[in-house]
């Protein structure tokens, strides 16, 4: 008699203790906590449950990869759209108390959707309302809200001064919050480094819901959010950045070559020229699978931005890269802000005002990206093998972005962004498609992996480096957030900086409040 009763008691106790230890987080309790903290009027204007009429449109407004915008994709239990720092703090405090995971989204360009998808019950803090940009021309600096886009930043700088700019990404709808914390590179990288290199202060909400600036967070914490990514350390409210000087006139060009027209030689030579030439010249090489007269081939395109006039550019390239055959008529002189539009594929003459357009044109675009760093030129023979692999896997394009210049002068440990001297260029493998079928997904993801695998002997190794802002979950994910698990993607993204990031994470977020599939783990 006694025995079954004991079992019964144990079962009752177990189920009780289970539900006591891990109650399913409920939207109602989140609402109660938020109401207590910031008042019901504020709550009703910033908290969107799935039943809210605006929930769907807000969710999609900054979901830039249709792979994570399917009916089956897990959705947040609530979207919180803070209007002021205290709302972010309340969201962090209450989500933790109730047991929701937190995903923070600024521009929503995470290639794996980690800012708006989680397989745990979660709330999304969507930062788009915190997008103030305040420019101070006296000390050539700016405070940039995490929810501002790069386009808004570039436009605001331009409206104050045509000879100032900021080294950051090419796509105008990318958000400051994710971009700057993860590095941030663009066409000024060889002259000025990455965005992170120009951050002089920041405001963050930490795991305790405290609002800290650089002084409050301390130099270790401040170091970690410059390149270590946003998802691991808190919710960034704003960055203070230093602007950089740009000339009144810059020059752009674009040259296309087929393989029949010495494309392979051009691609080979580009690899050693691009990282060694004058830092005023940034070039990008596109390698794209194409069909020429119905037969698969590869097109080699070189695009460039020169911080100077067309004469200067032609003189430089005739010295460093005569094979390209660049003439003055192949160049277009313009203002720096117009070059921003040019790189973003706008027609020459488009008004800079389009940079203020934050509408999401990617909502139905399916994408996959991977990355690599190349440290010695790939030989001609191997390029020819690459062309073959690209023709067989006809969806994968390679965008090669030159390094060198300023990047060689900044130590790997200066910020958490570790990819510095020794890299000739970074490759972005890219695939875009429109067909929502699972089969196309599988096929394209497979193609990306095949080409990436083929490249193994030609790219950095031990660790095989990758750019965190080109998020790629193929390189490893955390399930228990152990040090060893994190090491797979952590050393790819951060090389020797991984250990310091783990130490800082352990100190500032010991309960691992801010986490995602590729966040920095804590270590006991
Ligand atoms: C079309 C396109 C073009 C791109 N072009 C470039 C380019 O030219 N150069 C380049 O370097 N990169 C480029 N990227 C990559 C881009 O820099 C990264 O995706 C970057 O992380 C995006 O920032 P986000 O705020 O838009 O993204 P989100 O998806 O909002 O965030 C990305 C990551 O940062 C975290 N995060 C976001 N906001 C905060 C915050 N306020 N506080 C804490 N954590 C936060 C998110 O949780 C997520 O983990 C491009 C991406 C796309 C889709
Ligand atoms: C969140 O909690 C911290 C204490 O950890 C407190 O200082 C802060 O004021 C709280 N935030 C809000 C909005 O109440
Ligand atoms: C440069 O322009 C000329 C004249 O428009 C054209 O014939 C030539 O092909 C261009 N050269 C390159 C390298 O694109």
Coordinates of C-alpha atoms and ligand atoms in Angstrom, one line a residue:
X1 CA 0.0 0.0 0.0
X2 CA 2.7 2.4 1.1
X3 CA 4.7 2.0 -2.1
X4 CA 2.2 3.2 -4.7
X5 CA 1.2 6.1 -2.5
X6 CA 4.8 7.2 -2.4
X7 CA 4.9 7.0 -6.2
X8 CA 1.8 9.0 -6.4
X9 CA 3.1 11.7 -4.0
X10 CA 6.3 11.8 -6.0
X11 CA 4.5 12.3 -9.2
X12 CA 2.4 15.0 -7.8
X13 CA 5.5 16.6 -6.4
X14 CA 7.4 16.3 -9.6
X15 CA 4.7 17.8 -11.8
X16 CA 4.2 20.5 -9.2
X17 CA 7.9 21.3 -9.0
X18 CA 8.3 21.2 -12.8
X19 CA 5.5 23.7 -13.4
X20 CA 6.9 25.8 -10.5
X21 CA 10.5 25.8 -11.9
X22 CA 9.6 26.4 -15.5
X23 CA 6.1 27.8 -16.0
X24 CA 5.3 28.3 -19.7
X25 CA 5.8 32.0 -20.2
X26 CA 2.5 33.7 -20.8
X27 CA 1.7 36.8 -22.7
X28 CA -0.7 37.9 -19.9
X29 CA 2.0 37.9 -17.2
X30 CA 4.3 39.8 -19.6
X31 CA 1.6 42.4 -20.0
X32 CA 1.1 42.6 -16.3
X33 CA 4.8 43.2 -15.6
X34 CA 5.1 45.8 -18.4
X35 CA 2.0 47.6 -17.2
X36 CA 3.3 47.7 -13.7
X37 CA 6.6 49.1 -15.0
X38 CA 5.7 51.6 -17.6
X39 CA 1.9 52.1 -17.3
X40 CA -1.0 50.8 -19.4
X41 CA -1.1 53.7 -21.8
X42 CA 2.5 53.1 -22.9
X43 CA 2.0 49.4 -23.0
X44 CA -0.9 49.6 -25.4
X45 CA 1.0 51.8 -27.7
X46 CA 4.3 49.7 -27.9
X47 CA 3.3 46.1 -27.3
X48 CA 1.9 44.1 -30.1
X49 CA 0.5 40.6 -29.5
X50 CA -0.3 38.4 -32.5
X51 CA -3.9 39.5 -32.3
X52 CA -3.0 43.1 -32.9
X53 CA -3.9 44.4 -36.4
X54 CA -0.4 45.8 -37.0
X55 CA 1.5 42.7 -35.7
X56 CA 1.9 41.1 -39.1
X57 CA 3.0 44.2 -41.0
X58 CA 5.5 45.2 -38.3
X59 CA 7.0 41.7 -38.3
X60 CA 7.4 41.7 -42.1
X61 CA 8.6 45.3 -42.3
X62 CA 12.1 44.3 -41.3
X63 CA 12.3 40.6 -42.2
X64 CA 14.8 40.6 -45.0
X65 CA 14.9 36.9 -45.8
X66 CA 11.8 35.1 -47.0
X67 CA 13.2 31.8 -45.7
X68 CA 12.3 33.1 -42.3
X69 CA 9.0 34.6 -43.2
X70 CA 7.0 31.4 -43.8
X71 CA 3.6 30.4 -42.2
X72 CA 5.6 27.7 -40.3
X73 CA 8.3 30.1 -39.0
X74 CA 8.0 30.5 -35.2
X75 CA 6.7 34.0 -34.4
X76 CA 7.3 36.2 -31.4
X77 CA 4.7 36.0 -28.5
X78 CA 4.8 39.8 -28.7
X79 CA 6.6 42.5 -30.6
X80 CA 7.8 45.4 -28.4
X81 CA 8.5 48.6 -30.2
X82 CA 10.2 50.9 -27.6
X83 CA 9.9 54.7 -27.9
X84 CA 12.5 55.4 -25.2
X85 CA 15.3 53.7 -23.4
X86 CA 13.2 52.9 -20.3
X87 CA 10.9 50.8 -22.5
X88 CA 13.8 48.7 -23.6
X89 CA 14.8 48.3 -20.0
X90 CA 11.3 47.3 -19.0
X91 CA 11.2 44.8 -21.9
X92 CA 14.4 43.2 -20.8
X93 CA 13.4 43.0 -17.1
X94 CA 9.9 41.7 -17.8
X95 CA 10.8 39.2 -20.5
X96 CA 13.3 37.6 -18.1
X97 CA 10.9 37.6 -15.2
X98 CA 8.2 35.9 -17.2
X99 CA 10.6 33.5 -19.0
X100 CA 10.6 34.7 -22.6
X101 CA 13.7 34.8 -24.6
X102 CA 14.6 38.1 -26.2
X103 CA 15.4 38.7 -29.8
X104 CA 16.5 42.3 -30.7
X105 CA 16.0 43.6 -34.2
X106 CA 17.3 46.9 -35.6
X107 CA 17.3 46.6 -39.4
X108 CA 16.4 42.9 -39.7
X109 CA 19.2 42.0 -42.2
X110 CA 20.5 39.0 -40.3
X111 CA 21.0 36.4 -43.0
X112 CA 19.7 33.6 -40.8
X113 CA 16.8 35.6 -39.3
X114 CA 18.2 35.4 -35.8
X115 CA 16.8 38.9 -34.9
X116 CA 13.2 37.9 -35.4
X117 CA 13.0 34.1 -35.1
X118 CA 13.7 31.7 -32.2
X119 CA 12.5 28.1 -31.5
X120 CA 12.0 29.1 -27.9
X121 CA 9.0 31.2 -26.7
X122 CA 10.3 34.7 -27.3
X123 CA 9.5 38.4 -27.6
X124 CA 11.1 40.6 -30.2
X125 CA 12.3 44.0 -29.3
X126 CA 12.0 46.0 -32.5
X127 CA 14.2 49.1 -32.3
X128 CA 13.0 51.0 -35.4
X129 CA 11.5 53.9 -33.4
X130 CA 14.9 54.5 -31.7
X131 CA 16.4 55.9 -34.8
X132 CA 17.5 59.5 -33.9
X133 CA 20.6 60.7 -35.6
X134 CA 22.3 63.7 -34.0
X135 CA 25.3 65.1 -35.9
X136 CA 27.8 67.4 -34.2
X137 CA 29.9 69.0 -36.9
X138 CA 32.1 70.8 -34.3
X139 CA 33.8 67.5 -33.3
X140 CA 32.8 65.6 -36.4
X141 CA 30.8 63.0 -34.5
X142 CA 27.3 61.6 -34.5
X143 CA 25.0 59.7 -32.1
X144 CA 23.1 57.1 -34.1
X145 CA 20.1 55.3 -32.8
X146 CA 20.3 51.5 -33.2
X147 CA 17.1 51.6 -35.3
X148 CA 18.5 54.1 -37.8
X149 CA 19.4 52.7 -41.2
X150 CA 22.7 53.3 -43.0
X151 CA 20.8 55.2 -45.7
X152 CA 19.4 57.6 -43.1
X153 CA 22.9 58.0 -41.6
X154 CA 24.5 58.7 -44.9
X155 CA 21.8 61.1 -45.9
X156 CA 21.9 63.0 -42.6
X157 CA 25.7 63.3 -42.8
X158 CA 25.4 64.6 -46.4
X159 CA 22.8 67.2 -45.4
X160 CA 25.3 68.6 -42.9
X161 CA 28.4 68.3 -45.1
X162 CA 29.2 67.0 -48.6
X163 CA 32.8 66.2 -47.5
X164 CA 32.1 63.9 -44.6
X165 CA 31.1 60.3 -44.7
X166 CA 31.1 57.1 -42.6
X167 CA 32.7 53.8 -43.4
X168 CA 29.8 51.3 -43.3
X169 CA 27.8 49.0 -45.5
X170 CA 26.6 49.3 -49.1
X171 CA 23.0 48.4 -48.5
X172 CA 21.0 51.5 -47.3
X173 CA 18.3 49.6 -45.4
X174 CA 20.8 47.8 -43.1
X175 CA 20.3 48.7 -39.4
X176 CA 23.0 50.5 -37.4
X177 CA 22.3 48.2 -34.3
X178 CA 23.3 44.9 -35.9
X179 CA 25.7 46.3 -38.5
X180 CA 28.0 48.4 -36.4
X181 CA 28.2 45.9 -33.5
X182 CA 29.2 43.2 -35.9
X183 CA 32.0 45.1 -37.7
X184 CA 30.4 46.9 -40.7
X185 CA 32.4 47.1 -43.9
X186 CA 31.9 49.0 -47.1
X187 CA 33.7 50.9 -49.8
X188 CA 35.7 53.0 -47.4
X189 CA 37.3 50.0 -45.7
X190 CA 40.7 50.3 -47.2
X191 CA 41.0 53.9 -46.3
X192 CA 39.3 53.9 -42.9
X193 CA 38.7 50.4 -41.7
X194 CA 35.3 49.1 -40.5
X195 CA 32.4 50.9 -38.8
X196 CA 33.4 49.5 -35.4
X197 CA 36.8 51.3 -35.6
X198 CA 35.0 54.7 -35.5
X199 CA 32.8 54.0 -32.4
X200 CA 33.7 56.3 -29.5
X201 CA 30.8 55.7 -27.2
X202 CA 27.6 53.7 -26.9
X203 CA 24.5 53.2 -24.9
X204 CA 23.3 49.8 -24.0
X205 CA 20.7 48.1 -21.8
X206 CA 22.4 45.2 -20.0
X207 CA 21.1 41.9 -18.7
X208 CA 20.0 43.7 -15.5
X209 CA 17.9 46.2 -17.4
X210 CA 20.5 48.9 -16.5
X211 CA 21.2 51.6 -19.1
X212 CA 25.0 52.1 -19.5
X213 CA 27.2 54.3 -21.5
X214 CA 30.9 53.7 -22.3
X215 CA 32.0 54.9 -18.8
X216 CA 29.2 52.8 -17.1
X217 CA 30.0 49.6 -19.0
X218 CA 33.7 49.8 -18.8
X219 CA 36.4 49.2 -21.4
X220 CA 36.0 45.4 -21.7
X221 CA 32.3 45.6 -22.3
X222 CA 32.8 48.4 -24.7
X223 CA 35.4 46.4 -26.5
X224 CA 33.1 43.4 -26.9
X225 CA 30.3 45.3 -28.6
X226 CA 32.7 46.7 -31.2
X227 CA 32.8 43.6 -33.5
X228 CA 31.5 40.9 -31.1
X229 CA 28.0 41.3 -32.4
X230 CA 24.8 42.6 -30.7
X231 CA 23.0 39.4 -29.9
X232 CA 25.2 38.3 -26.9
X233 CA 25.7 41.4 -24.7
X234 CA 22.6 43.4 -24.3
X235 CA 20.3 45.7 -26.3
X236 CA 22.3 48.6 -27.9
X237 CA 20.4 51.8 -27.9
X238 CA 22.8 54.0 -29.8
X239 CA 26.4 54.4 -31.0
X240 CA 28.5 57.5 -31.0
X241 CA 30.6 57.5 -34.1
X242 CA 33.4 59.7 -35.6
X243 CA 32.7 60.8 -39.1
X244 CA 35.5 60.6 -41.7
X245 CA 36.5 63.1 -44.5
X246 CA 35.7 62.3 -48.1
X247 CA 36.8 64.4 -51.1
X248 CA 34.4 66.7 -53.0
X249 CA 34.8 64.4 -56.0
X250 CA 35.1 60.7 -56.1
X251 CA 35.2 58.3 -59.1
X252 CA 33.4 55.0 -59.8
X253 CA 33.8 52.4 -62.5
X254 CA 32.6 49.0 -63.5
X255 CA 34.3 46.7 -66.0
X256 CA 33.0 43.4 -67.2
X257 CA 35.0 40.6 -68.7
X258 CA 34.0 37.2 -70.1
X259 CA 36.3 34.2 -69.8
X260 CA 36.9 34.5 -73.5
X261 CA 38.2 38.0 -73.0
X262 CA 40.9 37.2 -70.5
X263 CA 38.5 37.1 -67.6
X264 CA 40.6 34.5 -65.8
X265 CA 43.8 36.5 -66.0
X266 CA 42.0 39.6 -64.8
X267 CA 40.6 37.6 -61.8
X268 CA 44.0 36.2 -61.0
X269 CA 45.8 39.6 -61.2
X270 CA 43.0 41.4 -59.2
X271 CA 43.7 39.2 -56.2
X272 CA 47.2 40.6 -55.6
X273 CA 46.5 44.2 -56.8
X274 CA 43.4 44.9 -54.9
X275 CA 44.8 44.6 -51.4
X276 CA 48.1 46.3 -52.2
X277 CA 47.1 49.3 -54.3
X278 CA 46.6 52.9 -53.0
X279 CA 44.1 52.8 -50.0
X280 CA 42.1 55.5 -51.8
X281 CA 41.0 52.8 -54.2
X282 CA 38.5 50.1 -53.1
X283 CA 37.6 47.5 -55.6
X284 CA 35.1 44.6 -55.6
X285 CA 35.3 41.6 -57.9
X286 CA 32.1 39.8 -58.8
X287 CA 32.3 36.3 -60.1
X288 CA 28.9 35.3 -61.5
X289 CA 27.7 32.2 -63.2
X290 CA 26.1 33.2 -66.5
X291 CA 24.9 31.7 -69.8
X292 CA 26.6 32.9 -72.9
X293 CA 24.8 31.7 -76.1
X294 CA 23.0 29.1 -73.9
X295 CA 26.3 27.7 -72.6
X296 CA 27.3 28.1 -68.9
X297 CA 30.2 30.4 -68.2
X298 CA 31.4 32.8 -65.6
X299 CA 31.5 36.6 -65.8
X300 CA 34.2 38.6 -64.1
X301 CA 33.2 42.1 -63.1
X302 CA 35.5 44.7 -61.3
X303 CA 33.8 47.6 -59.7
X304 CA 35.6 50.4 -57.9
X305 CA 35.5 53.6 -55.8
X306 CA 38.4 56.0 -55.9
X307 CA 38.6 58.8 -53.4
X308 CA 39.9 61.2 -56.1
X309 CA 39.2 62.3 -59.7
X310 CA 39.1 60.2 -62.8
X311 CA 42.6 61.3 -64.0
X312 CA 44.1 60.1 -60.7
X313 CA 42.3 56.8 -61.0
X314 CA 43.4 56.1 -64.5
X315 CA 47.0 57.0 -63.7
X316 CA 46.9 54.7 -60.7
X317 CA 45.4 51.7 -62.5
X318 CA 47.6 52.1 -65.6
X319 CA 50.5 51.6 -63.2
X320 CA 49.1 48.9 -60.9
X321 CA 46.7 47.0 -63.2
X322 CA 47.3 47.9 -66.8
X323 CA 45.6 44.6 -67.9
X324 CA 42.3 46.1 -66.9
X325 CA 42.7 48.7 -69.7
X326 CA 40.7 51.3 -67.8
X327 CA 40.2 54.6 -69.7
X328 CA 38.8 57.9 -68.5
X329 CA 35.6 57.3 -70.4
X330 CA 35.0 54.2 -68.3
X331 CA 34.9 56.3 -65.2
X332 CA 32.2 58.5 -63.7
X333 CA 33.1 61.4 -61.3
X334 CA 30.5 62.2 -58.7
X335 CA 29.9 63.4 -55.1
X336 CA 30.5 60.8 -52.4
X337 CA 26.8 60.6 -51.6
X338 CA 26.1 59.8 -55.2
X339 CA 28.6 57.0 -55.0
X340 CA 26.6 55.6 -52.1
X341 CA 23.6 55.5 -54.4
X342 CA 25.6 54.0 -57.3
X343 CA 26.8 51.1 -55.1
X344 CA 23.2 50.6 -54.0
X345 CA 22.3 50.2 -57.7
X346 CA 20.4 53.4 -58.1
X347 CA 20.6 55.1 -61.5
X348 CA 23.1 58.0 -61.7
X349 CA 21.2 61.2 -60.9
X350 CA 18.8 59.7 -58.4
X351 CA 18.1 62.1 -55.5
X352 CA 19.9 61.2 -52.2
X353 CA 16.4 61.4 -50.6
X354 CA 15.8 57.7 -51.6
X355 CA 18.3 56.9 -48.9
X356 CA 15.5 57.8 -46.4
X357 CA 13.3 55.0 -47.8
X358 CA 13.2 52.2 -45.3
X359 CA 10.6 50.0 -47.0
X360 CA 11.4 46.3 -47.2
X361 CA 12.0 45.3 -50.8
X362 CA 13.4 41.9 -49.8
X363 CA 10.2 40.5 -48.1
X364 CA 9.7 37.9 -50.8
X365 CA 13.4 37.2 -51.6
X366 CA 14.9 34.0 -50.4
X367 CA 18.6 34.3 -49.6
X368 CA 21.6 32.3 -48.4
X369 CA 25.1 33.7 -47.7
X370 CA 28.4 32.3 -46.6
X371 CA 31.8 33.9 -46.3
X372 CA 35.5 33.2 -46.5
X373 CA 38.8 35.1 -46.2
X374 CA 41.5 34.7 -48.8
X375 CA 45.1 35.2 -47.7
X376 CA 47.1 34.2 -50.8
X377 CA 46.1 34.5 -54.5
X378 CA 44.2 31.5 -55.9
X379 CA 46.4 30.1 -58.8
X380 CA 45.1 30.3 -62.4
X381 CA 44.6 26.5 -62.6
X382 CA 42.5 26.5 -59.4
X383 CA 40.4 29.5 -60.7
X384 CA 39.7 27.4 -63.7
X385 CA 38.5 24.6 -61.5
X386 CA 36.4 27.1 -59.6
X387 CA 34.7 28.2 -62.8
X388 CA 33.8 24.6 -63.4
X389 CA 32.3 24.1 -60.0
X390 CA 30.4 27.4 -60.4
X391 CA 29.0 26.3 -63.8
X392 CA 27.9 23.0 -62.2
X393 CA 26.3 24.9 -59.3
X394 CA 24.7 27.6 -61.3
X395 CA 23.1 29.7 -58.5
X396 CA 26.1 30.6 -56.5
X397 CA 27.8 34.0 -57.1
X398 CA 31.0 35.2 -55.4
X399 CA 31.5 38.8 -54.3
X400 CA 35.1 39.5 -53.5
X401 CA 35.8 42.6 -51.4
X402 CA 39.3 43.9 -51.1
X403 CA 41.1 44.3 -47.8
X404 CA 44.5 45.7 -47.1
X405 CA 45.2 49.4 -46.5
X406 CA 44.0 50.6 -43.1
X407 CA 42.9 47.1 -42.3
X408 CA 46.6 46.1 -42.2
X409 CA 47.4 48.7 -39.6
X410 CA 44.8 47.8 -36.9
X411 CA 45.7 45.0 -34.5
X412 CA 43.4 42.0 -34.3
X413 CA 42.9 42.7 -30.6
X414 CA 42.1 46.4 -31.0
X415 CA 38.4 45.7 -31.1
X416 CA 36.5 42.3 -31.2
X417 CA 36.5 42.5 -35.0
X418 CA 39.5 40.2 -35.8
X419 CA 39.9 40.1 -39.5
X420 CA 42.8 42.5 -40.1
X421 CA 46.3 42.2 -41.6
X422 CA 47.1 39.3 -43.9
X423 CA 43.7 39.1 -45.6
X424 CA 43.7 39.9 -49.3
X425 CA 40.0 39.8 -49.7
X426 CA 36.7 38.5 -48.2
X427 CA 34.4 36.3 -50.3
X428 CA 30.7 36.5 -49.9
X429 CA 29.0 33.5 -51.5
X430 CA 25.5 34.5 -52.4
X431 CA 22.3 33.0 -53.7
X432 CA 18.9 34.7 -54.2
X433 CA 15.8 33.0 -55.3
X434 CA 12.0 33.5 -55.4
X435 CA 10.6 30.0 -55.4
X436 CA 9.2 29.1 -51.9
X437 CA 9.4 25.4 -52.4
X438 CA 11.3 23.2 -50.0
X439 CA 13.1 21.5 -52.9
X440 CA 14.5 24.8 -54.2
X441 CA 15.6 25.7 -50.6
X442 CA 17.4 22.3 -50.2
X443 CA 19.0 22.5 -53.6
X444 CA 20.3 26.1 -53.1
X445 CA 21.6 25.5 -49.6
X446 CA 23.4 22.4 -51.0
X447 CA 25.0 24.4 -53.8
X448 CA 26.2 27.0 -51.4
X449 CA 27.9 24.2 -49.3
X450 CA 29.4 22.5 -52.3
X451 CA 31.1 25.7 -53.5
X452 CA 32.2 26.6 -50.0
X453 CA 33.7 23.1 -49.6
X454 CA 35.5 23.3 -52.9
X455 CA 37.2 26.5 -51.7
X456 CA 38.7 24.9 -48.5
X457 CA 42.3 24.7 -49.8
X458 CA 42.3 28.3 -51.0
X459 CA 41.0 30.2 -48.0
X460 CA 42.1 30.9 -44.4
X461 CA 42.3 27.9 -42.1
X462 CA 42.8 27.2 -38.5
X463 CA 40.5 28.9 -38.0
X464 CA 38.6 29.1 -41.3
X465 CA 37.5 32.7 -40.9
X466 CA 34.0 34.0 -41.5
X467 CA 32.4 37.4 -41.2
X468 CA 29.8 37.5 -38.4
X469 CA 27.6 40.0 -40.2
X470 CA 27.3 37.4 -43.0
X471 CA 25.6 35.1 -40.5
X472 CA 25.8 31.4 -41.6
X473 CA 24.5 28.8 -39.2
X474 CA 26.2 26.0 -41.2
X475 CA 29.5 26.8 -39.4
X476 CA 28.1 25.7 -36.1
X477 CA 25.3 26.5 -33.6
X478 CA 24.9 26.5 -29.8
X479 CA 22.4 24.2 -28.2
X480 CA 23.7 24.2 -24.6
X481 CA 25.9 27.3 -25.0
X482 CA 29.0 25.5 -23.8
X483 CA 32.5 27.0 -24.4
X484 CA 33.3 24.1 -26.8
X485 CA 30.1 24.5 -28.8
X486 CA 30.7 28.2 -29.2
X487 CA 34.2 27.6 -30.3
X488 CA 33.2 26.3 -33.7
X489 CA 31.6 29.5 -34.9
X490 CA 33.2 31.7 -32.3
X491 CA 36.8 31.2 -33.6
X492 CA 35.6 31.5 -37.2
X493 CA 34.0 34.8 -36.5
X494 CA 36.4 36.2 -33.9
X495 CA 39.6 34.2 -34.2
X496 CA 41.8 34.8 -31.2
X497 CA 39.3 37.2 -29.7
X498 CA 36.8 34.4 -28.9
X499 CA 38.3 33.7 -25.4
X500 CA 38.1 37.3 -24.4
X501 CA 34.5 37.6 -25.6
X502 CA 33.6 34.5 -23.5
X503 CA 35.3 36.1 -20.4
X504 CA 33.4 39.3 -20.9
X505 CA 30.1 37.6 -21.6
X506 CA 30.6 35.5 -18.4
X507 CA 31.0 38.8 -16.4
X508 CA 28.3 40.9 -17.9
X509 CA 25.6 38.3 -18.7
X510 CA 26.3 35.3 -16.4
X511 CA 22.7 34.0 -16.8
X512 CA 23.0 34.1 -20.6
X513 CA 19.9 36.3 -21.0
X514 CA 21.0 37.4 -24.4
X515 CA 21.5 34.4 -26.5
X516 CA 20.8 33.0 -30.0
X517 CA 22.0 30.0 -32.0
X518 CA 25.4 31.7 -32.5
X519 CA 25.8 33.9 -29.4
X520 CA 28.9 33.9 -27.2
X521 CA 28.6 31.4 -24.4
X522 CA 29.5 31.9 -20.7
X523 CA 32.1 29.9 -18.9
X524 CA 32.0 28.9 -15.3
Ligands
LIG1 C1 20.8 43.2 -48.4 C2 22.0 43.2 -47.5 C3 23.1 43.9 -47.7 C4 24.2 43.9 -46.8 N1 25.3 44.6 -47.1 C5 26.3 44.7 -46.2 C6 27.5 45.5 -46.4 O1 27.6 46.1 -47.4 N2 28.4 45.4 -45.5 C7 28.3 44.7 -44.3 O2 29.2 44.7 -43.5 N3 27.3 43.9 -44.1 C8 26.2 43.9 -45.0 N4 25.1 43.1 -44.7 C9 25.1 42.4 -43.5 C10 24.7 43.2 -42.3 O3 25.7 44.1 -41.9 C11 24.3 42.4 -41.1 O4 23.2 41.5 -41.5 C12 23.9 43.2 -39.9 O5 24.0 42.4 -38.8 C13 22.5 43.8 -40.1 O6 22.2 44.6 -39.0 P1 20.6 44.8 -38.8 O7 20.5 45.7 -37.6 O8 20.0 45.3 -40.1 O9 20.1 43.4 -38.6 P2 19.3 42.6 -37.5 O10 18.8 41.4 -38.2 O11 18.3 43.5 -36.8 O12 20.4 42.2 -36.4 C14 21.5 41.4 -36.7 C15 22.0 40.8 -35.4 O13 22.3 41.9 -34.4 C16 21.5 41.8 -33.3 N5 21.0 43.1 -33.0 C17 20.3 43.9 -33.9 N6 20.1 45.1 -33.3 C18 20.6 45.1 -32.0 C19 20.7 46.0 -31.0 N7 20.1 47.2 -31.0 N8 21.3 45.6 -29.8 C20 21.8 44.4 -29.7 N9 21.8 43.5 -30.7 C21 21.2 43.8 -31.9 C22 20.3 40.9 -33.7 O14 19.7 40.2 -32.6 C23 21.0 39.9 -34.7 O15 21.7 38.9 -34.0 C24 24.1 43.1 -45.6 C25 22.9 42.4 -45.4 C26 21.9 42.4 -46.3 C27 20.6 41.6 -46.0
LIG2 C1 15.0 47.0 -14.6 O1 15.7 46.5 -13.5 C2 16.8 47.3 -13.0 C3 17.4 46.6 -11.9 O2 18.0 45.4 -12.3 C4 16.4 48.7 -12.6 O3 17.5 49.5 -12.3 C5 15.6 49.3 -13.8 O4 15.1 50.5 -13.4 C6 14.5 48.4 -14.3 N1 13.8 49.0 -15.4 C7 12.6 49.5 -15.4 C8 12.1 50.2 -16.6 O5 11.9 49.5 -14.4
LIG3 C1 35.8 51.7 -71.8 O1 35.0 52.5 -72.6 C2 35.2 52.3 -74.0 C3 34.4 53.4 -74.8 O2 33.1 53.5 -74.2 C4 34.7 50.9 -74.4 O3 34.9 50.6 -75.7 C5 35.6 49.9 -73.5 O4 35.2 48.6 -73.8 C6 35.5 50.3 -72.1 N1 36.6 49.5 -71.4 C7 36.3 48.7 -70.4 C8 37.5 48.1 -69.8 O5 35.2 48.6 -70.0

